[in-house]
PDB file of C-alpha atoms and ligand atoms in Angstrom:
ATOM      1  CA  UNK A   1      -4.929  60.682 -15.015  1.00 86.00           C
ATOM      2  CA  UNK A   2      -4.706  57.350 -16.931  1.00 92.00           C
ATOM      3  CA  UNK A   3      -6.486  54.486 -15.193  1.00 94.00           C
ATOM      4  CA  UNK A   4      -5.327  50.870 -15.414  1.00 96.00           C
ATOM      5  CA  UNK A   5      -7.433  47.819 -14.618  1.00 98.00           C
ATOM      6  CA  UNK A   6      -5.768  46.163 -11.609  1.00 98.00           C
ATOM      7  CA  UNK A   7      -6.389  44.299  -8.350  1.00 98.00           C
ATOM      8  CA  UNK A   8      -7.787  45.068  -5.834  1.00 98.00           C
ATOM      9  CA  UNK A   9      -9.099  48.095  -7.780  1.00 98.00           C
ATOM     10  CA  UNK A  10      -7.960  50.390 -10.598  1.00 98.00           C
ATOM     11  CA  UNK A  11      -4.383  51.724 -10.450  1.00 98.00           C
ATOM     12  CA  UNK A  12      -3.822  55.329 -11.446  1.00 98.00           C
ATOM     13  CA  UNK A  13      -0.846  55.834 -13.730  1.00 98.00           C
ATOM     14  CA  UNK A  14       0.923  59.208 -13.610  1.00 98.00           C
ATOM     15  CA  UNK A  15      -0.047  61.689 -16.325  1.00 95.00           C
ATOM     16  CA  UNK A  16       3.638  62.018 -17.272  1.00 96.00           C
ATOM     17  CA  UNK A  17       5.467  58.802 -18.235  1.00 97.00           C
ATOM     18  CA  UNK A  18       8.710  60.270 -16.848  1.00 97.00           C
ATOM     19  CA  UNK A  19       7.290  59.712 -13.340  1.00 98.00           C
ATOM     20  CA  UNK A  20       7.190  55.966 -13.982  1.00 98.00           C
ATOM     21  CA  UNK A  21       9.922  53.312 -13.761  1.00 98.00           C
ATOM     22  CA  UNK A  22      10.023  49.606 -14.561  1.00 98.00           C
ATOM     23  CA  UNK A  23      11.949  47.798 -11.816  1.00 99.00           C
ATOM     24  CA  UNK A  24      13.378  44.414 -12.858  1.00 99.00           C
ATOM     25  CA  UNK A  25      14.546  42.561  -9.780  1.00 99.00           C
ATOM     26  CA  UNK A  26      17.475  40.120  -9.897  1.00 98.00           C
ATOM     27  CA  UNK A  27      16.917  38.494 -13.313  1.00 98.00           C
ATOM     28  CA  UNK A  28      20.459  37.176 -13.022  1.00 98.00           C
ATOM     29  CA  UNK A  29      21.909  33.785 -13.888  1.00 98.00           C
ATOM     30  CA  UNK A  30      22.351  33.036 -10.141  1.00 96.00           C
ATOM     31  CA  UNK A  31      18.598  32.569  -9.803  1.00 98.00           C
ATOM     32  CA  UNK A  32      17.633  31.205 -13.227  1.00 98.00           C
ATOM     33  CA  UNK A  33      20.408  28.808 -14.216  1.00 97.00           C
ATOM     34  CA  UNK A  34      21.776  25.553 -12.785  1.00 95.00           C
ATOM     35  CA  UNK A  35      24.956  26.081 -10.759  1.00 92.00           C
ATOM     36  CA  UNK A  36      23.933  29.415  -9.244  1.00 94.00           C
ATOM     37  CA  UNK A  37      22.707  30.572  -5.844  1.00 95.00           C
ATOM     38  CA  UNK A  38      19.094  29.427  -6.350  1.00 95.00           C
ATOM     39  CA  UNK A  39      20.283  25.965  -7.347  1.00 94.00           C
ATOM     40  CA  UNK A  40      22.730  25.822  -4.402  1.00 92.00           C
ATOM     41  CA  UNK A  41      19.768  26.400  -2.091  1.00 93.00           C
ATOM     42  CA  UNK A  42      18.079  23.299  -3.513  1.00 92.00           C
ATOM     43  CA  UNK A  43      15.533  24.956  -5.806  1.00 95.00           C
ATOM     44  CA  UNK A  44      14.262  23.898  -9.235  1.00 95.00           C
ATOM     45  CA  UNK A  45      15.534  26.976 -11.083  1.00 97.00           C
ATOM     46  CA  UNK A  46      14.058  26.003 -14.465  1.00 95.00           C
ATOM     47  CA  UNK A  47      10.532  27.139 -13.584  1.00 94.00           C
ATOM     48  CA  UNK A  48      11.498  30.818 -13.339  1.00 98.00           C
ATOM     49  CA  UNK A  49      12.291  31.024 -17.078  1.00 97.00           C
ATOM     50  CA  UNK A  50       8.574  30.977 -17.923  1.00 98.00           C
ATOM     51  CA  UNK A  51       8.257  34.720 -17.205  1.00 98.00           C
ATOM     52  CA  UNK A  52      11.049  35.744 -19.618  1.00 98.00           C
ATOM     53  CA  UNK A  53       8.944  36.186 -22.827  1.00 98.00           C
ATOM     54  CA  UNK A  54       6.330  38.375 -21.083  1.00 98.00           C
ATOM     55  CA  UNK A  55       9.045  40.427 -19.399  1.00 98.00           C
ATOM     56  CA  UNK A  56      10.845  40.893 -22.733  1.00 98.00           C
ATOM     57  CA  UNK A  57       7.626  42.230 -24.308  1.00 98.00           C
ATOM     58  CA  UNK A  58       7.011  44.612 -21.418  1.00 98.00           C
ATOM     59  CA  UNK A  59      10.623  45.799 -21.508  1.00 98.00           C
ATOM     60  CA  UNK A  60      10.401  46.440 -25.268  1.00 98.00           C
ATOM     61  CA  UNK A  61       7.256  48.558 -24.774  1.00 98.00           C
ATOM     62  CA  UNK A  62       8.746  50.501 -21.879  1.00 98.00           C
ATOM     63  CA  UNK A  63      11.909  51.178 -23.929  1.00 98.00           C
ATOM     64  CA  UNK A  64       9.837  52.394 -26.916  1.00 98.00           C
ATOM     65  CA  UNK A  65       8.002  54.804 -24.638  1.00 98.00           C
ATOM     66  CA  UNK A  66      11.188  56.148 -23.036  1.00 97.00           C
ATOM     67  CA  UNK A  67      10.129  55.016 -19.538  1.00 98.00           C
ATOM     68  CA  UNK A  68      12.980  54.575 -17.028  1.00 98.00           C
ATOM     69  CA  UNK A  69      14.240  51.040 -16.408  1.00 98.00           C
ATOM     70  CA  UNK A  70      16.048  49.921 -13.249  1.00 98.00           C
ATOM     71  CA  UNK A  71      17.666  46.485 -13.152  1.00 98.00           C
ATOM     72  CA  UNK A  72      18.872  45.086  -9.836  1.00 98.00           C
ATOM     73  CA  UNK A  73      21.437  42.379  -9.100  1.00 98.00           C
ATOM     74  CA  UNK A  74      21.734  40.756  -5.691  1.00 98.00           C
ATOM     75  CA  UNK A  75      25.464  40.412  -5.028  1.00 98.00           C
ATOM     76  CA  UNK A  76      28.352  41.010  -2.654  1.00 98.00           C
ATOM     77  CA  UNK A  77      31.848  42.431  -2.796  1.00 98.00           C
ATOM     78  CA  UNK A  78      34.582  39.779  -3.419  1.00 98.00           C
ATOM     79  CA  UNK A  79      35.859  40.248   0.158  1.00 98.00           C
ATOM     80  CA  UNK A  80      32.289  39.736   1.476  1.00 98.00           C
ATOM     81  CA  UNK A  81      32.598  42.918   3.556  1.00 98.00           C
ATOM     82  CA  UNK A  82      28.953  43.721   2.746  1.00 98.00           C
ATOM     83  CA  UNK A  83      27.648  40.225   3.551  1.00 98.00           C
ATOM     84  CA  UNK A  84      26.718  39.619   7.182  1.00 97.00           C
ATOM     85  CA  UNK A  85      27.783  36.170   8.453  1.00 95.00           C
ATOM     86  CA  UNK A  86      24.125  35.500   9.232  1.00 94.00           C
ATOM     87  CA  UNK A  87      23.412  35.674   5.476  1.00 95.00           C
ATOM     88  CA  UNK A  88      26.580  33.940   4.295  1.00 94.00           C
ATOM     89  CA  UNK A  89      26.044  30.846   6.422  1.00 88.00           C
ATOM     90  CA  UNK A  90      22.388  30.254   5.586  1.00 88.00           C
ATOM     91  CA  UNK A  91      21.210  27.529   3.240  1.00 84.00           C
ATOM     92  CA  UNK A  92      21.271  23.766   3.154  1.00 72.00           C
ATOM     93  CA  UNK A  93      24.021  21.899   4.974  1.00 74.00           C
ATOM     94  CA  UNK A  94      25.638  20.469   1.808  1.00 74.00           C
ATOM     95  CA  UNK A  95      25.113  23.250  -0.721  1.00 82.00           C
ATOM     96  CA  UNK A  96      27.547  25.952  -1.827  1.00 91.00           C
ATOM     97  CA  UNK A  97      27.462  29.143   0.243  1.00 94.00           C
ATOM     98  CA  UNK A  98      27.795  32.789  -0.815  1.00 96.00           C
ATOM     99  CA  UNK A  99      31.410  33.361  -1.906  1.00 96.00           C
ATOM    100  CA  UNK A 100      32.142  29.672  -2.637  1.00 95.00           C
ATOM    101  CA  UNK A 101      33.472  28.741  -6.073  1.00 95.00           C
ATOM    102  CA  UNK A 102      30.688  27.249  -8.217  1.00 94.00           C
ATOM    103  CA  UNK A 103      30.232  26.279 -11.874  1.00 95.00           C
ATOM    104  CA  UNK A 104      29.427  29.936 -12.775  1.00 96.00           C
ATOM    105  CA  UNK A 105      32.147  31.494 -10.617  1.00 97.00           C
ATOM    106  CA  UNK A 106      31.884  32.530  -6.981  1.00 97.00           C
ATOM    107  CA  UNK A 107      28.319  32.336  -5.731  1.00 96.00           C
ATOM    108  CA  UNK A 108      26.508  35.721  -5.602  1.00 97.00           C
ATOM    109  CA  UNK A 109      29.717  37.729  -6.012  1.00 98.00           C
ATOM    110  CA  UNK A 110      29.753  40.951  -8.038  1.00 98.00           C
ATOM    111  CA  UNK A 111      31.249  40.572 -11.519  1.00 97.00           C
ATOM    112  CA  UNK A 112      31.228  36.751 -11.570  1.00 98.00           C
ATOM    113  CA  UNK A 113      29.613  35.066 -14.622  1.00 97.00           C
ATOM    114  CA  UNK A 114      26.690  33.823 -12.537  1.00 97.00           C
ATOM    115  CA  UNK A 115      25.944  37.325 -11.363  1.00 97.00           C
ATOM    116  CA  UNK A 116      25.190  38.702 -14.832  1.00 98.00           C
ATOM    117  CA  UNK A 117      21.678  39.529 -15.981  1.00 98.00           C
ATOM    118  CA  UNK A 118      20.324  36.894 -18.394  1.00 98.00           C
ATOM    119  CA  UNK A 119      21.088  37.764 -22.049  1.00 98.00           C
ATOM    120  CA  UNK A 120      17.392  38.162 -22.997  1.00 98.00           C
ATOM    121  CA  UNK A 121      17.126  41.173 -20.661  1.00 98.00           C
ATOM    122  CA  UNK A 122      20.581  42.738 -21.069  1.00 98.00           C
ATOM    123  CA  UNK A 123      20.375  46.372 -19.929  1.00 98.00           C
ATOM    124  CA  UNK A 124      21.029  49.169 -22.411  1.00 98.00           C
ATOM    125  CA  UNK A 125      23.570  51.894 -21.634  1.00 97.00           C
ATOM    126  CA  UNK A 126      20.803  54.331 -20.620  1.00 96.00           C
ATOM    127  CA  UNK A 127      19.308  51.973 -18.038  1.00 98.00           C
ATOM    128  CA  UNK A 128      20.221  51.911 -14.355  1.00 98.00           C
ATOM    129  CA  UNK A 129      21.857  48.733 -13.064  1.00 98.00           C
ATOM    130  CA  UNK A 130      21.880  48.635  -9.296  1.00 98.00           C
ATOM    131  CA  UNK A 131      23.878  46.121  -7.280  1.00 98.00           C
ATOM    132  CA  UNK A 132      22.301  45.372  -3.917  1.00 98.00           C
ATOM    133  CA  UNK A 133      23.614  43.400  -0.945  1.00 98.00           C
ATOM    134  CA  UNK A 134      20.198  42.856   0.626  1.00 98.00           C
ATOM    135  CA  UNK A 135      16.904  41.363  -0.423  1.00 98.00           C
ATOM    136  CA  UNK A 136      15.266  44.809  -0.572  1.00 98.00           C
ATOM    137  CA  UNK A 137      16.715  47.130  -3.261  1.00 98.00           C
ATOM    138  CA  UNK A 138      16.600  50.223  -1.010  1.00 98.00           C
ATOM    139  CA  UNK A 139      18.909  48.754   1.650  1.00 98.00           C
ATOM    140  CA  UNK A 140      22.473  50.065   1.310  1.00 98.00           C
ATOM    141  CA  UNK A 141      21.955  51.353  -2.270  1.00 98.00           C
ATOM    142  CA  UNK A 142      21.381  54.777  -3.893  1.00 98.00           C
ATOM    143  CA  UNK A 143      17.950  53.731  -5.216  1.00 98.00           C
ATOM    144  CA  UNK A 144      15.939  56.335  -3.297  1.00 98.00           C
ATOM    145  CA  UNK A 145      18.253  59.159  -4.445  1.00 98.00           C
ATOM    146  CA  UNK A 146      18.076  57.946  -8.050  1.00 98.00           C
ATOM    147  CA  UNK A 147      14.263  57.893  -8.018  1.00 98.00           C
ATOM    148  CA  UNK A 148      14.020  61.263  -6.297  1.00 98.00           C
ATOM    149  CA  UNK A 149      16.476  62.942  -8.649  1.00 98.00           C
ATOM    150  CA  UNK A 150      14.436  61.732 -11.653  1.00 97.00           C
ATOM    151  CA  UNK A 151      11.063  62.683 -10.146  1.00 98.00           C
ATOM    152  CA  UNK A 152       9.831  59.073 -10.275  1.00 98.00           C
ATOM    153  CA  UNK A 153       6.720  58.406  -8.184  1.00 98.00           C
ATOM    154  CA  UNK A 154       5.267  55.193  -9.646  1.00 98.00           C
ATOM    155  CA  UNK A 155       7.033  51.815  -9.790  1.00 99.00           C
ATOM    156  CA  UNK A 156       6.179  48.747 -11.894  1.00 99.00           C
ATOM    157  CA  UNK A 157       7.659  45.646 -10.247  1.00 99.00           C
ATOM    158  CA  UNK A 158       8.863  42.511 -12.036  1.00 99.00           C
ATOM    159  CA  UNK A 159      11.548  39.851 -11.524  1.00 99.00           C
ATOM    160  CA  UNK A 160      12.424  37.149  -9.025  1.00 98.00           C
ATOM    161  CA  UNK A 161      11.652  35.873  -6.574  1.00 98.00           C
ATOM    162  CA  UNK A 162       8.175  37.170  -5.837  1.00 98.00           C
ATOM    163  CA  UNK A 163       8.095  36.563  -2.097  1.00 98.00           C
ATOM    164  CA  UNK A 164      11.740  37.429  -1.356  1.00 98.00           C
ATOM    165  CA  UNK A 165      13.470  40.269  -3.227  1.00 98.00           C
ATOM    166  CA  UNK A 166      10.441  41.500  -5.171  1.00 98.00           C
ATOM    167  CA  UNK A 167       8.155  41.660  -2.155  1.00 98.00           C
ATOM    168  CA  UNK A 168      10.885  43.111   0.126  1.00 98.00           C
ATOM    169  CA  UNK A 169      11.592  45.893  -2.370  1.00 99.00           C
ATOM    170  CA  UNK A 170       7.915  46.614  -2.952  1.00 98.00           C
ATOM    171  CA  UNK A 171       7.332  46.956   0.785  1.00 98.00           C
ATOM    172  CA  UNK A 172      10.344  49.265   1.142  1.00 98.00           C
ATOM    173  CA  UNK A 173       9.033  51.368  -1.759  1.00 98.00           C
ATOM    174  CA  UNK A 174       5.513  51.473  -0.327  1.00 98.00           C
ATOM    175  CA  UNK A 175       6.841  52.787   3.003  1.00 98.00           C
ATOM    176  CA  UNK A 176       8.685  55.534   1.089  1.00 98.00           C
ATOM    177  CA  UNK A 177       5.503  56.716  -0.608  1.00 98.00           C
ATOM    178  CA  UNK A 178       5.834  55.164  -4.070  1.00 98.00           C
ATOM    179  CA  UNK A 179       2.723  53.912  -5.892  1.00 98.00           C
ATOM    180  CA  UNK A 180       3.605  50.259  -6.483  1.00 98.00           C
ATOM    181  CA  UNK A 181       2.225  47.851  -9.081  1.00 99.00           C
ATOM    182  CA  UNK A 182       3.319  44.203  -9.396  1.00 99.00           C
ATOM    183  CA  UNK A 183       3.076  42.604 -12.855  1.00 99.00           C
ATOM    184  CA  UNK A 184       1.873  39.088 -12.068  1.00 98.00           C
ATOM    185  CA  UNK A 185       3.092  37.231 -15.173  1.00 98.00           C
ATOM    186  CA  UNK A 186       6.492  38.974 -15.028  1.00 99.00           C
ATOM    187  CA  UNK A 187       7.401  37.700 -11.561  1.00 98.00           C
ATOM    188  CA  UNK A 188       7.823  34.192 -10.196  1.00 98.00           C
ATOM    189  CA  UNK A 189       8.905  32.073  -7.279  1.00 98.00           C
ATOM    190  CA  UNK A 190      10.408  28.610  -6.856  1.00 98.00           C
ATOM    191  CA  UNK A 191       7.222  27.986  -4.854  1.00 98.00           C
ATOM    192  CA  UNK A 192       4.000  28.771  -6.808  1.00 97.00           C
ATOM    193  CA  UNK A 193       2.004  28.916  -3.584  1.00 98.00           C
ATOM    194  CA  UNK A 194       4.337  31.619  -2.192  1.00 98.00           C
ATOM    195  CA  UNK A 195       3.806  33.738  -5.319  1.00 98.00           C
ATOM    196  CA  UNK A 196       0.043  33.428  -4.908  1.00 98.00           C
ATOM    197  CA  UNK A 197       0.223  34.276  -1.196  1.00 98.00           C
ATOM    198  CA  UNK A 198       2.402  37.310  -1.919  1.00 98.00           C
ATOM    199  CA  UNK A 199      -0.122  38.624  -4.461  1.00 98.00           C
ATOM    200  CA  UNK A 200      -2.883  38.179  -1.894  1.00 98.00           C
ATOM    201  CA  UNK A 201      -0.862  39.861   0.891  1.00 98.00           C
ATOM    202  CA  UNK A 202       0.078  42.830  -1.302  1.00 98.00           C
ATOM    203  CA  UNK A 203      -3.424  43.553  -2.531  1.00 98.00           C
ATOM    204  CA  UNK A 204      -5.285  42.753   0.725  1.00 98.00           C
ATOM    205  CA  UNK A 205      -6.894  45.466   2.844  1.00 98.00           C
ATOM    206  CA  UNK A 206      -7.411  47.839  -0.082  1.00 98.00           C
ATOM    207  CA  UNK A 207      -3.890  47.542  -1.611  1.00 98.00           C
ATOM    208  CA  UNK A 208      -1.984  47.666   1.671  1.00 98.00           C
ATOM    209  CA  UNK A 209       1.321  47.292  -0.220  1.00 98.00           C
ATOM    210  CA  UNK A 210       0.127  47.975  -3.767  1.00 98.00           C
ATOM    211  CA  UNK A 211      -1.665  46.714  -6.840  1.00 98.00           C
ATOM    212  CA  UNK A 212      -1.232  43.838  -9.301  1.00 98.00           C
ATOM    213  CA  UNK A 213      -2.096  43.445 -12.964  1.00 98.00           C
ATOM    214  CA  UNK A 214      -0.955  41.369 -15.967  1.00 98.00           C
ATOM    215  CA  UNK A 215       1.509  42.439 -18.653  1.00 98.00           C
ATOM    216  CA  UNK A 216      -1.050  42.430 -21.508  1.00 98.00           C
ATOM    217  CA  UNK A 217      -3.290  44.888 -19.659  1.00 98.00           C
ATOM    218  CA  UNK A 218      -0.302  47.013 -18.644  1.00 98.00           C
ATOM    219  CA  UNK A 219       1.235  47.123 -22.133  1.00 98.00           C
ATOM    220  CA  UNK A 220      -2.149  48.091 -23.650  1.00 98.00           C
ATOM    221  CA  UNK A 221      -2.606  50.893 -21.157  1.00 98.00           C
ATOM    222  CA  UNK A 222       0.967  52.208 -21.511  1.00 98.00           C
ATOM    223  CA  UNK A 223       0.624  52.327 -25.319  1.00 97.00           C
ATOM    224  CA  UNK A 224      -2.772  54.002 -25.089  1.00 96.00           C
ATOM    225  CA  UNK A 225      -1.692  56.691 -22.655  1.00 96.00           C
ATOM    226  CA  UNK A 226       1.921  57.567 -23.497  1.00 96.00           C
ATOM    227  CA  UNK A 227       3.657  58.641 -26.686  1.00 93.00           C
ATOM    228  CA  UNK A 228       6.714  56.800 -28.053  1.00 93.00           C
ATOM    229  CA  UNK A 229       9.974  58.476 -27.115  1.00 88.00           C
ATOM    230  CA  UNK A 230      11.553  60.659 -29.810  1.00 78.00           C
ATOM    231  CA  UNK A 231      14.392  58.704 -31.376  1.00 65.00           C
ATOM    232  CA  UNK A 232      17.333  60.811 -32.543  1.00 57.00           C
ATOM    233  CA  UNK A 233      18.044  60.284 -36.232  1.00 51.00           C
ATOM    234  CA  UNK A 234      21.643  59.482 -37.139  1.00 46.00           C
ATOM    235  CA  UNK A 235      21.891  62.974 -38.661  1.00 47.00           C
ATOM    236  CA  UNK A 236      20.793  64.813 -35.502  1.00 43.00           C
ATOM    237  CA  UNK A 237      22.762  62.422 -33.246  1.00 40.00           C
ATOM    238  CA  UNK A 238      25.916  63.276 -35.186  1.00 38.00           C
ATOM    239  CA  UNK A 239      25.189  66.980 -35.274  1.00 37.00           C
ATOM    240  CA  UNK A 240      24.493  67.043 -31.515  1.00 38.00           C
ATOM    241  CA  UNK A 241      28.085  66.043 -30.824  1.00 35.00           C
ATOM    242  CA  UNK A 242      29.601  68.815 -32.960  1.00 31.00           C
TER     243      UNK A 242
HETATM  244  C1  C5J B 301      16.644  35.311  -3.014  1.00 62.83           C
HETATM  245  C2  C5J B 301      15.877  36.993  -4.553  1.00 62.83           C
HETATM  246  N1  C5J B 301      15.554  34.570  -3.147  1.00 62.83           N
HETATM  247  N2  C5J B 301      16.289  37.747  -5.566  1.00 62.83           N
HETATM  248  N3  C5J B 301      16.826  36.436  -3.752  1.00 62.83           N
HETATM  249  O1  C5J B 301      17.519  34.994  -2.231  1.00 62.83           O
HETATM  250  O2  C5J B 301      14.694  36.812  -4.377  1.00 62.83           O
END
């Protein structure tokens, strides 16, 4: 089994890359751009952009190797039927609430401009895009069925924000038996100290929730241990449809 240098100790990658998935949590305009949900809650959204180049490099490697990619988007139905009042009414007293009209459309509503994934990480047609009403990506979504049907056992976590949706999803995955690895320079928080605390909580007590590493180490190990996916030539792609 391929071994990856990680904290609190080495992480064992699966021997077959098809058992692995990159999970990109909520890299949507709502959290990274002014006028979205993150901004409405009073956060400095600009600091989250720093992870984009590292995440782009990791995504490119994962795509080359044919590893599964799952993008999530935190959002609600336009009629808010999947948004409990307890969630809708939270936030600062003056700021926009979920469902209110903002500069990028209705806040945190499915299909609105602010809800789209940032252009640098636009999903391909083969990748899974999962809309989720909760902070954790397993709550009220088909994620577990999707992973089970594809035989995925190991999850690489990235995205925002580290201590909210990323950590919630990683804990849900850990309880379901997945081997979870957080990529430290591909996740961030509006609060640097919360990111650091999350890393410490996850890796404490012998990886009680999972492992962490950095994208350079991960990319090196993925390239060393897995073969690039076979790309269909235009000739065979055409002939396959005949
Ligand atoms: C938050 C998230 N912070 N994606 N959502 O409300 O972390």
